[in-house]
Amino acid sequence: MGNIIAGRFDQQISADEARAEILRAGFAEEQVSTFYVSPPGQHDMTLIGGDEIKSHGAEHTERGIAKGGIAGGVVGAVIGAATMPVIGPVAPVVGALVGAHVGDLAGSLSETEDDGTESGTLPYRRSGMMLAISAASEDEEARAVRVLRELQALDIERAEGTIANGDWEDFDPLQPPRLVDLH
């Protein structure tokens, strides 16, 4: 197991050009791997598909829906009571139901997650074309990072692993990337 420097590209052609440039920078073909990383949740890691049995995002949505639904229901009931002379005795019930649905939607949309980019980490690996270089020394690491920066690679990271025959054998798409300090 050795050190790997990797960068993400949004387009295949950019990754291909970066691969050619890395090879021109003196890295051997056996040190380089290019592959596509699927979006989070689409790595087919479980028997039923997806990455995990449980959706972590659903926890936030459930809390938001509960809060929003209750608030929306109360507001809807008040509005329903105010419109009772026009709609009739079912106005508070209809108002509460409509308010609860609107509150559910607002509650589920209000839950946001910090993507961690300011602290130098990402909570998940973003999708795109990955170019990975096995670096045998600190000198090679610095050269790989320099070339990836020049080529405007996204999410340049440092990892441990093995690249053999053009394949990053122990790559884990669920492992959050450890970003290289870009300052």
PDB file of C-alpha atoms in Angstrom:
ATOM      1  CA  MET A   1       0.000   0.000   0.000  1.00  0.00           C
ATOM      2  CA  GLY A   2       1.359   3.403  -0.968  1.00  0.00           C
ATOM      3  CA  ASN A   3       0.366   7.022  -1.202  1.00  0.00           C
ATOM      4  CA  ILE A   4      -2.058   8.147  -3.866  1.00  0.00           C
ATOM      5  CA  ILE A   5      -2.778  11.661  -5.071  1.00  0.00           C
ATOM      6  CA  ALA A   6      -6.082  11.990  -6.919  1.00  0.00           C
ATOM      7  CA  GLY A   7      -8.100  14.733  -8.546  1.00  0.00           C
ATOM      8  CA  ARG A   8     -11.656  14.839  -9.840  1.00  0.00           C
ATOM      9  CA  PHE A   9     -12.709  16.194 -13.218  1.00  0.00           C
ATOM     10  CA  ASP A  10     -16.235  16.948 -14.416  1.00  0.00           C
ATOM     11  CA  GLN A  11     -15.629  15.770 -17.972  1.00  0.00           C
ATOM     12  CA  GLN A  12     -14.052  12.690 -19.528  1.00  0.00           C
ATOM     13  CA  ILE A  13     -12.015  14.743 -21.978  1.00  0.00           C
ATOM     14  CA  SER A  14     -10.492  16.791 -19.139  1.00  0.00           C
ATOM     15  CA  ALA A  15      -9.496  13.610 -17.305  1.00  0.00           C
ATOM     16  CA  ASP A  16      -7.976  12.167 -20.505  1.00  0.00           C
ATOM     17  CA  GLU A  17      -5.967  15.352 -21.095  1.00  0.00           C
ATOM     18  CA  ALA A  18      -4.827  15.324 -17.461  1.00  0.00           C
ATOM     19  CA  ARG A  19      -3.746  11.696 -17.773  1.00  0.00           C
ATOM     20  CA  ALA A  20      -1.612  12.547 -20.809  1.00  0.00           C
ATOM     21  CA  GLU A  21      -0.082  15.486 -18.927  1.00  0.00           C
ATOM     22  CA  ILE A  22       0.690  13.331 -15.865  1.00  0.00           C
ATOM     23  CA  LEU A  23       2.483  10.833 -18.115  1.00  0.00           C
ATOM     24  CA  ARG A  24       4.456  13.709 -19.734  1.00  0.00           C
ATOM     25  CA  ALA A  25       5.397  14.828 -16.192  1.00  0.00           C
ATOM     26  CA  GLY A  26       7.319  11.565 -15.756  1.00  0.00           C
ATOM     27  CA  PHE A  27       4.851   9.180 -14.140  1.00  0.00           C
ATOM     28  CA  ALA A  28       4.715   5.631 -15.486  1.00  0.00           C
ATOM     29  CA  GLU A  29       1.542   4.202 -17.010  1.00  0.00           C
ATOM     30  CA  GLU A  30       1.365   1.644 -14.151  1.00  0.00           C
ATOM     31  CA  GLN A  31       1.208   4.496 -11.600  1.00  0.00           C
ATOM     32  CA  VAL A  32      -1.928   6.065 -13.072  1.00  0.00           C
ATOM     33  CA  SER A  33      -5.607   5.103 -12.852  1.00  0.00           C
ATOM     34  CA  THR A  34      -8.585   6.877 -14.417  1.00  0.00           C
ATOM     35  CA  PHE A  35     -12.158   5.884 -13.606  1.00  0.00           C
ATOM     36  CA  TYR A  36     -15.659   7.230 -13.012  1.00  0.00           C
ATOM     37  CA  VAL A  37     -17.010   7.709  -9.486  1.00  0.00           C
ATOM     38  CA  SER A  38     -20.803   7.369  -9.307  1.00  0.00           C
ATOM     39  CA  PRO A  39     -22.905   9.867  -7.355  1.00  0.00           C
ATOM     40  CA  PRO A  40     -23.423   9.119  -3.648  1.00  0.00           C
ATOM     41  CA  GLY A  41     -26.042   6.418  -3.160  1.00  0.00           C
ATOM     42  CA  GLN A  42     -25.424   4.818  -6.556  1.00  0.00           C
ATOM     43  CA  HIS A  43     -22.397   2.623  -5.877  1.00  0.00           C
ATOM     44  CA  ASP A  44     -24.378  -0.628  -5.683  1.00  0.00           C
ATOM     45  CA  MET A  45     -22.659  -1.690  -2.462  1.00  0.00           C
ATOM     46  CA  THR A  46     -25.643  -3.586  -1.012  1.00  0.00           C
ATOM     47  CA  LEU A  47     -27.746  -6.472  -2.291  1.00  0.00           C
ATOM     48  CA  ILE A  48     -30.733  -4.197  -2.841  1.00  0.00           C
ATOM     49  CA  GLY A  49     -28.647  -1.493  -4.557  1.00  0.00           C
ATOM     50  CA  GLY A  50     -27.348   1.781  -3.216  1.00  0.00           C
ATOM     51  CA  ASP A  51     -24.563   2.282  -0.697  1.00  0.00           C
ATOM     52  CA  GLU A  52     -26.219   1.574   2.637  1.00  0.00           C
ATOM     53  CA  ILE A  53     -29.460   0.094   3.910  1.00  0.00           C
ATOM     54  CA  LYS A  54     -30.329   3.308   5.765  1.00  0.00           C
ATOM     55  CA  SER A  55     -30.588   6.752   4.205  1.00  0.00           C
ATOM     56  CA  HIS A  56     -28.885   9.280   6.466  1.00  0.00           C
ATOM     57  CA  GLY A  57     -30.572  12.190   4.715  1.00  0.00           C
ATOM     58  CA  ALA A  58     -33.999  10.769   5.574  1.00  0.00           C
ATOM     59  CA  GLU A  59     -33.372  11.414   9.278  1.00  0.00           C
ATOM     60  CA  HIS A  60     -33.138  15.150   8.649  1.00  0.00           C
ATOM     61  CA  THR A  61     -36.180  15.131   6.402  1.00  0.00           C
ATOM     62  CA  GLU A  62     -38.316  13.282   8.946  1.00  0.00           C
ATOM     63  CA  ARG A  63     -37.474  15.842  11.660  1.00  0.00           C
ATOM     64  CA  GLY A  64     -38.199  18.729   9.275  1.00  0.00           C
ATOM     65  CA  ILE A  65     -41.507  17.236   8.166  1.00  0.00           C
ATOM     66  CA  ALA A  66     -42.657  16.730  11.763  1.00  0.00           C
ATOM     67  CA  LYS A  67     -41.826  20.313  12.742  1.00  0.00           C
ATOM     68  CA  GLY A  68     -43.230  21.791   9.537  1.00  0.00           C
ATOM     69  CA  GLY A  69     -46.354  19.629   9.597  1.00  0.00           C
ATOM     70  CA  ILE A  70     -47.316  20.660  13.109  1.00  0.00           C
ATOM     71  CA  ALA A  71     -46.694  24.351  12.474  1.00  0.00           C
ATOM     72  CA  GLY A  72     -48.507  24.197   9.123  1.00  0.00           C
ATOM     73  CA  GLY A  73     -51.444  22.364  10.666  1.00  0.00           C
ATOM     74  CA  VAL A  74     -51.897  24.989  13.373  1.00  0.00           C
ATOM     75  CA  VAL A  75     -51.623  27.874  10.900  1.00  0.00           C
ATOM     76  CA  GLY A  76     -53.984  26.095   8.488  1.00  0.00           C
ATOM     77  CA  ALA A  77     -56.575  25.516  11.223  1.00  0.00           C
ATOM     78  CA  VAL A  78     -56.505  29.207  12.143  1.00  0.00           C
ATOM     79  CA  ILE A  79     -56.919  30.208   8.502  1.00  0.00           C
ATOM     80  CA  GLY A  80     -59.680  27.600   8.131  1.00  0.00           C
ATOM     81  CA  ALA A  81     -61.525  28.986  11.133  1.00  0.00           C
ATOM     82  CA  ALA A  82     -61.291  32.471   9.660  1.00  0.00           C
ATOM     83  CA  THR A  83     -62.750  31.248   6.346  1.00  0.00           C
ATOM     84  CA  MET A  84     -65.544  29.239   8.002  1.00  0.00           C
ATOM     85  CA  PRO A  85     -68.276  31.714   6.985  1.00  0.00           C
ATOM     86  CA  VAL A  86     -67.315  31.195   3.309  1.00  0.00           C
ATOM     87  CA  ILE A  87     -66.510  27.445   3.201  1.00  0.00           C
ATOM     88  CA  GLY A  88     -68.640  26.167   6.028  1.00  0.00           C
ATOM     89  CA  PRO A  89     -68.023  23.882   9.034  1.00  0.00           C
ATOM     90  CA  VAL A  90     -65.308  21.832   7.281  1.00  0.00           C
ATOM     91  CA  ALA A  91     -63.109  24.918   6.804  1.00  0.00           C
ATOM     92  CA  PRO A  92     -60.849  24.297   9.869  1.00  0.00           C
ATOM     93  CA  VAL A  93     -60.259  20.659   8.850  1.00  0.00           C
ATOM     94  CA  VAL A  94     -59.501  21.529   5.212  1.00  0.00           C
ATOM     95  CA  GLY A  95     -57.310  24.441   6.336  1.00  0.00           C
ATOM     96  CA  ALA A  96     -55.402  22.228   8.769  1.00  0.00           C
ATOM     97  CA  LEU A  97     -54.803  19.529   6.129  1.00  0.00           C
ATOM     98  CA  VAL A  98     -53.623  22.000   3.499  1.00  0.00           C
ATOM     99  CA  GLY A  99     -51.478  23.795   6.085  1.00  0.00           C
ATOM    100  CA  ALA A 100     -49.947  20.511   7.250  1.00  0.00           C
ATOM    101  CA  HIS A 101     -49.018  19.534   3.685  1.00  0.00           C
ATOM    102  CA  VAL A 102     -47.461  22.925   3.012  1.00  0.00           C
ATOM    103  CA  GLY A 103     -45.663  22.728   6.364  1.00  0.00           C
ATOM    104  CA  ASP A 104     -44.352  19.232   5.544  1.00  0.00           C
ATOM    105  CA  LEU A 105     -42.912  20.480   2.292  1.00  0.00           C
ATOM    106  CA  ALA A 106     -41.383  23.574   3.868  1.00  0.00           C
ATOM    107  CA  GLY A 107     -39.974  21.501   6.743  1.00  0.00           C
ATOM    108  CA  SER A 108     -38.366  18.933   4.470  1.00  0.00           C
ATOM    109  CA  LEU A 109     -36.789  21.629   2.316  1.00  0.00           C
ATOM    110  CA  SER A 110     -35.483  23.635   5.266  1.00  0.00           C
ATOM    111  CA  GLU A 111     -33.142  20.890   6.496  1.00  0.00           C
ATOM    112  CA  THR A 112     -29.728  21.543   4.965  1.00  0.00           C
ATOM    113  CA  GLU A 113     -26.418  19.873   5.561  1.00  0.00           C
ATOM    114  CA  ASP A 114     -22.996  21.465   5.738  1.00  0.00           C
ATOM    115  CA  ASP A 115     -20.842  20.105   2.917  1.00  0.00           C
ATOM    116  CA  GLY A 116     -17.686  20.644   4.985  1.00  0.00           C
ATOM    117  CA  THR A 117     -15.720  22.317   2.192  1.00  0.00           C
ATOM    118  CA  GLU A 118     -14.553  25.216   4.356  1.00  0.00           C
ATOM    119  CA  SER A 119     -12.830  22.915   6.847  1.00  0.00           C
ATOM    120  CA  GLY A 120     -10.926  21.052   4.106  1.00  0.00           C
ATOM    121  CA  THR A 121     -12.993  17.867   4.190  1.00  0.00           C
ATOM    122  CA  LEU A 122     -15.970  16.578   2.311  1.00  0.00           C
ATOM    123  CA  PRO A 123     -18.577  14.344   3.970  1.00  0.00           C
ATOM    124  CA  TYR A 124     -18.784  12.243   0.815  1.00  0.00           C
ATOM    125  CA  ARG A 125     -16.937  11.755  -2.447  1.00  0.00           C
ATOM    126  CA  ARG A 126     -18.463  13.759  -5.295  1.00  0.00           C
ATOM    127  CA  SER A 127     -19.118  12.101  -8.631  1.00  0.00           C
ATOM    128  CA  GLY A 128     -16.962  12.635 -11.687  1.00  0.00           C
ATOM    129  CA  MET A 129     -13.911  11.315 -13.482  1.00  0.00           C
ATOM    130  CA  MET A 130     -11.129  10.474 -11.052  1.00  0.00           C
ATOM    131  CA  LEU A 131      -7.450  10.570 -11.990  1.00  0.00           C
ATOM    132  CA  ALA A 132      -5.294   8.828  -9.375  1.00  0.00           C
ATOM    133  CA  ILE A 133      -1.503   8.709  -9.273  1.00  0.00           C
ATOM    134  CA  SER A 134       0.544   6.347  -7.121  1.00  0.00           C
ATOM    135  CA  ALA A 135       3.343   8.455  -5.609  1.00  0.00           C
ATOM    136  CA  ALA A 136       6.419   6.612  -4.338  1.00  0.00           C
ATOM    137  CA  SER A 137       8.006   9.656  -2.685  1.00  0.00           C
ATOM    138  CA  GLU A 138       7.178  13.100  -1.311  1.00  0.00           C
ATOM    139  CA  ASP A 139       8.764  14.523  -4.457  1.00  0.00           C
ATOM    140  CA  GLU A 140       6.321  12.569  -6.659  1.00  0.00           C
ATOM    141  CA  GLU A 141       3.398  13.612  -4.435  1.00  0.00           C
ATOM    142  CA  ALA A 142       4.323  17.290  -4.810  1.00  0.00           C
ATOM    143  CA  ARG A 143       4.742  16.900  -8.589  1.00  0.00           C
ATOM    144  CA  ALA A 144       1.361  15.148  -8.923  1.00  0.00           C
ATOM    145  CA  VAL A 145      -0.392  17.832  -6.841  1.00  0.00           C
ATOM    146  CA  ARG A 146       1.285  20.594  -8.885  1.00  0.00           C
ATOM    147  CA  VAL A 147       0.201  19.084 -12.216  1.00  0.00           C
ATOM    148  CA  LEU A 148      -3.369  18.460 -10.977  1.00  0.00           C
ATOM    149  CA  ARG A 149      -3.611  22.068  -9.742  1.00  0.00           C
ATOM    150  CA  GLU A 150      -2.336  23.386 -13.074  1.00  0.00           C
ATOM    151  CA  LEU A 151      -4.994  21.319 -14.838  1.00  0.00           C
ATOM    152  CA  GLN A 152      -7.665  22.693 -12.474  1.00  0.00           C
ATOM    153  CA  ALA A 153      -8.604  19.332 -10.978  1.00  0.00           C
ATOM    154  CA  LEU A 154     -11.398  19.470  -8.429  1.00  0.00           C
ATOM    155  CA  ASP A 155     -11.179  17.975  -4.931  1.00  0.00           C
ATOM    156  CA  ILE A 156      -7.476  17.069  -5.033  1.00  0.00           C
ATOM    157  CA  GLU A 157      -6.971  14.452  -2.340  1.00  0.00           C
ATOM    158  CA  ARG A 158      -4.350  12.298  -0.660  1.00  0.00           C
ATOM    159  CA  ALA A 159      -5.122   8.662   0.098  1.00  0.00           C
ATOM    160  CA  GLU A 160      -3.486   5.338   0.805  1.00  0.00           C
ATOM    161  CA  GLY A 161      -3.960   2.456  -1.563  1.00  0.00           C
ATOM    162  CA  THR A 162      -2.634   0.346  -4.379  1.00  0.00           C
ATOM    163  CA  ILE A 163      -2.713   1.053  -8.094  1.00  0.00           C
ATOM    164  CA  ALA A 164      -1.915  -2.032 -10.175  1.00  0.00           C
ATOM    165  CA  ASN A 165      -2.409  -2.488 -13.913  1.00  0.00           C
ATOM    166  CA  GLY A 166      -4.185   0.871 -14.155  1.00  0.00           C
ATOM    167  CA  ASP A 167      -6.704   0.016 -11.427  1.00  0.00           C
ATOM    168  CA  TRP A 168      -6.959   1.560  -7.945  1.00  0.00           C
ATOM    169  CA  GLU A 169      -7.609  -1.846  -6.386  1.00  0.00           C
ATOM    170  CA  ASP A 170      -8.703  -0.822  -2.890  1.00  0.00           C
ATOM    171  CA  PHE A 171     -10.610   2.350  -3.785  1.00  0.00           C
ATOM    172  CA  ASP A 172     -13.631   2.892  -1.534  1.00  0.00           C
ATOM    173  CA  PRO A 173     -16.184   5.338  -2.986  1.00  0.00           C
ATOM    174  CA  LEU A 174     -17.832   5.676   0.430  1.00  0.00           C
ATOM    175  CA  GLN A 175     -14.642   6.861   2.133  1.00  0.00           C
ATOM    176  CA  PRO A 176     -14.696  10.677   2.467  1.00  0.00           C
ATOM    177  CA  PRO A 177     -11.735  12.245   0.648  1.00  0.00           C
ATOM    178  CA  ARG A 178      -8.881  13.869   2.596  1.00  0.00           C
ATOM    179  CA  LEU A 179      -8.343  17.029   0.596  1.00  0.00           C
ATOM    180  CA  VAL A 180      -4.855  18.365  -0.047  1.00  0.00           C
ATOM    181  CA  ASP A 181      -4.347  21.816   1.480  1.00  0.00           C
ATOM    182  CA  LEU A 182      -4.941  24.193  -1.412  1.00  0.00           C
ATOM    183  CA  HIS A 183      -3.642  27.361   0.260  1.00  0.00           C
TER     184      HIS A 183
END
